[in-house]
Amino acid sequence: MDVYPRSKLLFTVGEGDHAVLMWTINTRAVHIMAHIGGEGLDPYYCLIEGGQNGWLYKEIQDFFYYAQILHEGENTTTERNVSHEIPLCEVPDLMRAIGYFPSEHEIGNMLHEIQFWTYSDNGKPQKYVSFEDFVKLYLNHQPAFGTPFRKLQEAFEAFADDEDEEDGLIMYRETLISMLQERAECLSQEQVVKYLQVLLPSTQEPGESSSSSGSSEGSLWEFLPEDITYKAFVEDILGIRPPPKQKDAEKGKSKEKSDDIVTLVGDVVDTVLSAAEVSQEEILEEDEDKTEEEDECIDDFD
């Protein structure tokens, strides 16, 4: 896609179709739509669950101002500077706090995007983000439909080590640890211990085992079960509730289909009966007409 300089023409090239299209840009239509949409966050409230007065918007507000407190320090007696901006370093944790968990690569893209929002105006990278801009950033980057459980199940199946008749697929503790340390955005051992101990609280403080010289490799991960089932992985480690079982969902769908079929059959029966009644009336009328004609013929004959 490219814009022709000093004109309102846009050229696009489709991948694989060998076609170049020329478009006329109507800036007036964009200004009209922007005016109709409203100012500030007015056009975005409909994209937030519950709208402006919903729980999610209020939660974003609370976490946004709490991020300011964390950045200034929770234990301080100095006067706090409450503003409508937070430093860029607080954006990743703020995203995670409201339920969006971007990868390190996605975080880098977001921070790069914020830094150069106003670069063309003043030639300086942006170091802070306002509340309105953060809400827009969240809505533009967070997955529209969340993370499907199907993908979680496929990922677990890909790395599962064994299968049990009662619990289904099982992943060994060593497999989970090696995945986190060796694949994708690799984590250090200290990070893995810290994060997993937050997700699975134990009697030890996060990182305590790794810092003690006398702890063995086995005791370092003793808070993790040796065999991790899919249910334990989703509910205990990730802390999310899976959707209803497939059989229950299928039962519900089959019941709905049965109800629909019954309704459809009832409609068809009613239609057939109505048509039959009409046909019967027409037959009776035809019989009456024939009878009258026969009587007339008999009278003429007489």
Coordinates of N, CA and C in Angstrom, one line a residue, residues 273-283:
L273 N -52.2 -29.7 7.4 CA -53.6 -29.7 7.8 C -54.4 -28.6 7.2
S274 N -53.7 -27.4 7.3 CA -54.4 -26.2 6.7 C -54.7 -26.4 5.2
A275 N -53.6 -27.0 4.5 CA -53.8 -27.2 3.1 C -54.8 -28.3 2.8
A276 N -54.8 -29.3 3.7 CA -55.8 -30.4 3.6 C -57.2 -29.8 3.8
E277 N -57.4 -29.0 4.8 CA -58.7 -28.4 5.0 C -59.2 -27.5 3.8
V278 N -58.2 -26.8 3.2 CA -58.5 -26.0 2.0 C -58.9 -26.9 0.9
S279 N -58.1 -28.0 0.7 CA -58.4 -28.9 -0.4 C -59.7 -29.6 -0.2
Q280 N -60.1 -29.9 1.1 CA -61.3 -30.5 1.4 C -62.5 -29.6 1.1
E281 N -62.3 -28.3 1.4 CA -63.4 -27.3 1.1 C -63.5 -27.2 -0.4
E282 N -62.4 -27.1 -1.1 CA -62.5 -27.0 -2.5 C -63.2 -28.2 -3.2
I283 N -62.9 -29.4 -2.6 CA -63.5 -30.6 -3.2 C -65.0 -30.6 -2.9

